[in-house]
Short mmCIF file of C-alpha atoms in Angstrom, two decimals:
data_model
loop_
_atom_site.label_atom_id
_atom_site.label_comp_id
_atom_site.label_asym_id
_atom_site.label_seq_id
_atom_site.Cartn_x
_atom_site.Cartn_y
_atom_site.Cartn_z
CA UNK A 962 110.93 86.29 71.79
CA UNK A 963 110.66 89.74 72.91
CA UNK A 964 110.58 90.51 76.27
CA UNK A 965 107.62 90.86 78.87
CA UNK A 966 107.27 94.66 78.93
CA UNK A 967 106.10 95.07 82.97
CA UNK A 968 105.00 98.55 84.43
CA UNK A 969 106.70 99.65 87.64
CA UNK A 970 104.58 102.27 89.66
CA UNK A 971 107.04 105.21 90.39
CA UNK A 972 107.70 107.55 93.57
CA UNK A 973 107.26 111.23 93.32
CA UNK A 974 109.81 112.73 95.88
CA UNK A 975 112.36 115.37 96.27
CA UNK A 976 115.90 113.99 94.37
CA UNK A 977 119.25 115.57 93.97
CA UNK A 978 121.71 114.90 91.36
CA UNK A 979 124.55 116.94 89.71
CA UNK A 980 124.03 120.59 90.92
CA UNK A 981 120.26 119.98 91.33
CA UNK A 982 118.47 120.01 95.16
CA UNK A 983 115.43 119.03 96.30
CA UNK A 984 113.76 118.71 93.10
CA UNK A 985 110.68 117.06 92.30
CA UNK A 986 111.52 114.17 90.62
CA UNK A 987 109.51 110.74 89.33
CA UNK A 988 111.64 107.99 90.40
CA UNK A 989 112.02 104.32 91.36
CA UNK A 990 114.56 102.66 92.94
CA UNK A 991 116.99 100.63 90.46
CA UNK A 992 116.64 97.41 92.73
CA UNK A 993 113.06 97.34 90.98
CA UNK A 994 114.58 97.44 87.73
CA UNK A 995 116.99 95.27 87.79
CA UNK A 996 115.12 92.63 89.41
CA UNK A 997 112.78 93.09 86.46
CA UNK A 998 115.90 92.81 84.09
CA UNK A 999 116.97 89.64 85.67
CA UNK A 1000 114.34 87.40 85.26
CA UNK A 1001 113.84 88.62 81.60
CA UNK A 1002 111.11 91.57 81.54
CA UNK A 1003 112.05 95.27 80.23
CA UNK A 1004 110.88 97.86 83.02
CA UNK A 1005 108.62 100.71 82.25
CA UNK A 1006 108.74 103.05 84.66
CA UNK A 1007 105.18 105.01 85.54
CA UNK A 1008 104.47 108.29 86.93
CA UNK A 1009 101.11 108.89 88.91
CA UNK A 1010 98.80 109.43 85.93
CA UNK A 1011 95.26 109.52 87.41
CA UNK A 1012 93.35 110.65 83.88
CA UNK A 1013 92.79 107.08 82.47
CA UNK A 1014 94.87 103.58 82.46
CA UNK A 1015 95.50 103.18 78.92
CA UNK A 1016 98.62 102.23 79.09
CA UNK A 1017 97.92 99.14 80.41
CA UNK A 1018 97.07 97.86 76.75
CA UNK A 1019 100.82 97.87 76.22
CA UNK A 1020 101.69 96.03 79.22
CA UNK A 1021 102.49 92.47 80.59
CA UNK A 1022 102.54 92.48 83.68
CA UNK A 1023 102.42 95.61 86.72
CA UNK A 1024 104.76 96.20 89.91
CA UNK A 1025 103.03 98.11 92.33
CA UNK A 1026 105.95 99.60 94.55
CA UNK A 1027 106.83 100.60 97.78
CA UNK A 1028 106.95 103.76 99.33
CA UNK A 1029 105.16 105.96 101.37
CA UNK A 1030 101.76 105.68 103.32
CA UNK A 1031 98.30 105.21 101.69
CA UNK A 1032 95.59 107.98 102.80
CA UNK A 1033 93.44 105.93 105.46
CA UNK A 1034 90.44 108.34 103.65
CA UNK A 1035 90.57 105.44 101.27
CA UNK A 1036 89.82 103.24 104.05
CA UNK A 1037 87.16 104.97 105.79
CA UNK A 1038 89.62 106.09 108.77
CA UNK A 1039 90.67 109.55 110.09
CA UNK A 1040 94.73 110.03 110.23
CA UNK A 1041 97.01 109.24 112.47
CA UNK A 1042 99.42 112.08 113.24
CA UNK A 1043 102.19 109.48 112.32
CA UNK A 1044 100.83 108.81 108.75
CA UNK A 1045 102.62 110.57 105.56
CA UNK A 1046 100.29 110.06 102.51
CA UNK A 1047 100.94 110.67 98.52
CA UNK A 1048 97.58 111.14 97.25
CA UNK A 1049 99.18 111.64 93.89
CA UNK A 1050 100.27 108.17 94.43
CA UNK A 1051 97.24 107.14 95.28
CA UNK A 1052 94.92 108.20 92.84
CA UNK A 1053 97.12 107.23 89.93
CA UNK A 1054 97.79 104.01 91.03
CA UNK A 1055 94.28 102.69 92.08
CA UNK A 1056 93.26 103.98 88.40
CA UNK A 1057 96.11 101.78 87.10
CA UNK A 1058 95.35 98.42 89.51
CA UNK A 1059 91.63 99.15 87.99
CA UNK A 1060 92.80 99.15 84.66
CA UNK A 1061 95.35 95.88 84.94
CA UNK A 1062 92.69 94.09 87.02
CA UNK A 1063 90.26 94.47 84.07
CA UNK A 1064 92.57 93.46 81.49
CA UNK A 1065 93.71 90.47 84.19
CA UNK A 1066 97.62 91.39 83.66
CA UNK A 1067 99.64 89.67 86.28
CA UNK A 1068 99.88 92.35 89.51
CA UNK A 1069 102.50 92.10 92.44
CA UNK A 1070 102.75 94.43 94.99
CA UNK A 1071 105.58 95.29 96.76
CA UNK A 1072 105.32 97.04 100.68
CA UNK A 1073 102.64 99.50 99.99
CA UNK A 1074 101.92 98.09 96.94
CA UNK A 1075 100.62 94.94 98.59
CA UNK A 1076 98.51 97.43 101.17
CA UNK A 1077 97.30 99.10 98.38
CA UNK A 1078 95.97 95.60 96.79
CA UNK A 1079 94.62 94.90 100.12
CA UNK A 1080 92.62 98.50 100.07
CA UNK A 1081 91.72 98.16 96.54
CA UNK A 1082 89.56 94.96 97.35
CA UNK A 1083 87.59 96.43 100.32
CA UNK A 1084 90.27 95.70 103.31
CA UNK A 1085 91.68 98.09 106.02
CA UNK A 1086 95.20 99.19 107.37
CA UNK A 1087 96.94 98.94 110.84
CA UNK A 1088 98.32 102.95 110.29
CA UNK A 1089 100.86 102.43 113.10
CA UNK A 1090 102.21 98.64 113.49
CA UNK A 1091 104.20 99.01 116.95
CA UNK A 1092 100.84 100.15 118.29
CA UNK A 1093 99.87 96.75 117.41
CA UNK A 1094 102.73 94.43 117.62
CA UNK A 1095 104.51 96.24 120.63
CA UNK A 1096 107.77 97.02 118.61
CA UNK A 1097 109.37 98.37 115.74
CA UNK A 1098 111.42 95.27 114.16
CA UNK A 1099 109.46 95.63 110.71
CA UNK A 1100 111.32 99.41 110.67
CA UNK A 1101 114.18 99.23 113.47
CA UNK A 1102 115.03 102.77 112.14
CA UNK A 1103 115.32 105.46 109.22
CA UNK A 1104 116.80 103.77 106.95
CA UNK A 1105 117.65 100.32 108.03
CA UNK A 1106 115.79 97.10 107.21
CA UNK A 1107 114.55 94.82 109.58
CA UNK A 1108 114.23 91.02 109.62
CA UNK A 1109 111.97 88.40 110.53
CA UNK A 1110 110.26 84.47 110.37
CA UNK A 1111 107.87 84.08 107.97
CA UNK A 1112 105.13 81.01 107.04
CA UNK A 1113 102.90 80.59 104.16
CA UNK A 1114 99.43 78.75 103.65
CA UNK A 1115 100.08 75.60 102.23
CA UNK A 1116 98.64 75.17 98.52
CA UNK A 1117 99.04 79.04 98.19
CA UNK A 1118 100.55 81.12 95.14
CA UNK A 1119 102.43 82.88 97.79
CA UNK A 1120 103.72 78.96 99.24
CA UNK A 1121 104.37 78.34 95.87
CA UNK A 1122 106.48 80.64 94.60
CA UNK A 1123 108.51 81.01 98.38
CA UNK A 1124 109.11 77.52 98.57
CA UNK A 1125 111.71 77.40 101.22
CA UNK A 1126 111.92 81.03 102.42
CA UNK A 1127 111.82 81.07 106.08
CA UNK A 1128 112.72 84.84 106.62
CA UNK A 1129 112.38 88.08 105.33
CA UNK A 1130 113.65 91.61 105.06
CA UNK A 1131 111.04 94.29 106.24
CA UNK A 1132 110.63 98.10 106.47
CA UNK A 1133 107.35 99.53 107.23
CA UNK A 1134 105.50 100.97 109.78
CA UNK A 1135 101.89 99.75 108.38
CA UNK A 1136 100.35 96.88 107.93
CA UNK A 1137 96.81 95.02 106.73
CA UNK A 1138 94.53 94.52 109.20
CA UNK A 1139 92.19 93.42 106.77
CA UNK A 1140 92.94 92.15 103.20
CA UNK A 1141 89.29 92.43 102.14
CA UNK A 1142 88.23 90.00 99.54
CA UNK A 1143 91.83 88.76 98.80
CA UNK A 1144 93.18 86.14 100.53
CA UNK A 1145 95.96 86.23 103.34
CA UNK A 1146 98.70 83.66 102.85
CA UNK A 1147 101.68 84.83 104.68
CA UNK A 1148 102.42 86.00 108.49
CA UNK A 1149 105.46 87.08 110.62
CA UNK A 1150 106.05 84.99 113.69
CA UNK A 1151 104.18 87.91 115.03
CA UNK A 1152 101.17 87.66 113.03
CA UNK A 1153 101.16 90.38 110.76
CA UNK A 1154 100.12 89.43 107.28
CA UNK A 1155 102.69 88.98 105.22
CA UNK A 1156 101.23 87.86 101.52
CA UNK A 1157 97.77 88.64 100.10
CA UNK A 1158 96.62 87.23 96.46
CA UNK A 1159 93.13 86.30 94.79
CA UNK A 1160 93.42 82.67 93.81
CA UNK A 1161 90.96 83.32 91.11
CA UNK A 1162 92.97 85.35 88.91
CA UNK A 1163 95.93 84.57 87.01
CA UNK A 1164 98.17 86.08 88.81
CA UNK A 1165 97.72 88.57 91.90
CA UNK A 1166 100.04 88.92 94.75
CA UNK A 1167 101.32 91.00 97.26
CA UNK A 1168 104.42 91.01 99.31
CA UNK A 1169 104.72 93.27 102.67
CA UNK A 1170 108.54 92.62 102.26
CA UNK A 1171 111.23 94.10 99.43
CA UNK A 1172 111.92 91.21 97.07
CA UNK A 1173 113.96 93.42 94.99
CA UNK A 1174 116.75 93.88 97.47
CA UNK A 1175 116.98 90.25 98.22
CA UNK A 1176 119.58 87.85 96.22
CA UNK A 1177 116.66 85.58 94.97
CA UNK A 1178 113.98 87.94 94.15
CA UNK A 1179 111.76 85.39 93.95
CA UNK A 1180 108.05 86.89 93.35
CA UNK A 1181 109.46 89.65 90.68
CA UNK A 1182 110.95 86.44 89.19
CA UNK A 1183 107.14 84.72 89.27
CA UNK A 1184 105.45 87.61 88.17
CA UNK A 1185 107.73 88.20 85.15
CA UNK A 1186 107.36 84.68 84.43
CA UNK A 1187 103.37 85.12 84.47
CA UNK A 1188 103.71 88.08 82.08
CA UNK A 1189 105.55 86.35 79.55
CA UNK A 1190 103.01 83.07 79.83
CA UNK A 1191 99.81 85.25 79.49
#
């Protein structure tokens, strides 16, 4: 059986490597990939790509990835000072969600990939979370992950496929506010929302965590598992 081929949105930044500086590179980080790898799917990475989805007729199954902020235009709020958007990212990837949503391939979002489900259905960002929450343990600092309690709904997707998982890593510095017309099944001890999915597709669900630096990568694992099902 061949496997699951599963689409991995890609980050557009600045890279260096060999005698090259600061040049614009598309990119992903290889945790992605090799969680995909692991639980049997073969990664295609994808640039932003905004002119049509197409190549979602080849896929199996989509990661939505983390990275940097979503433009609160697409939210109907003005900017904070504090919020770095792609709109590259943006555009290319809410033509892609469109496109795997109508074919009903198996989604999961990853950081901003799960705030960018939650915006896709109609919901609405926290653009600074200490402003919220009073402190910064979902991004301590540049760099370094955080880590925190987390619950799931009981009879969720999201309880389902984190049986047992108590805790989480964490690094961001947004949040949703309002997940639209998906459903939230996860929280921090704190409250913010944690997991988002639609129980009425076959598979849609987004993580505010990074799965794909943890041992047991858990919801790559379910999603690849989806792909190869459907």
């Amino acid at each position: 059986m061949s496997r699951p081929l599963i689409g991995i949105s890609a980050y557009v930044e600045p890279a260096a490597w060999a005698v090259w500086r600061d040049v614009p590179a598309t990119l992903v980080p290889q945790a992605y990939v090799r969680a995909v790898t692991a639980a049997g799917g073969r990664a295609v990475v994808l640039p932003p790509d905004d002119v049509d989805a197409d190549v979602v007729r080849v896929l199996d199954g989509l990661v939505l990835a983390g990275g940097a902020d979503i433009g609160p235009e697409r939210y109907d709020q003005l900017s904070d000072p504090r919020t770095e958007p792609r709109p590259d990212r943006d555009a290319g990837e809410l033509a892609l969600l469109a496109g795997a949503l109508a074919a009903d391939l198996p989604v999961l979002g990853i950081c901003r990939g799960m705030q960018l489900l939650a915006v896709a259905h109609g919901g609405v960002l926290h653009q600074h979370l200490p402003d919220v929450v009073g402190h910064d343990r979902h991004r301590p600092a540049p760099g370094e992950y955080g880590g925190h309690p987390v619950r799931f709904a009981p009879g969720s997707l999201a309880g389902a496929v984190l049986a047992g998982v108590d805790r989480v890593n964490s690094y961001h510095h947004q949040g949703v506010a309002d997940p639209g017309r998906l459903t939230a099944t996860g929280w921090a001890d704190d409250g913010v929302v944690e997991a988002v999915e639609d129980p009425r597709r076959r598979f849609l669900l987004g993580v505010q965590w990074h799965p794909e630096n943890e041992a047991d990568p858990r919801p790559v694992t379910a999603l690849v598992r989806a792909a190869r099902s459907g």
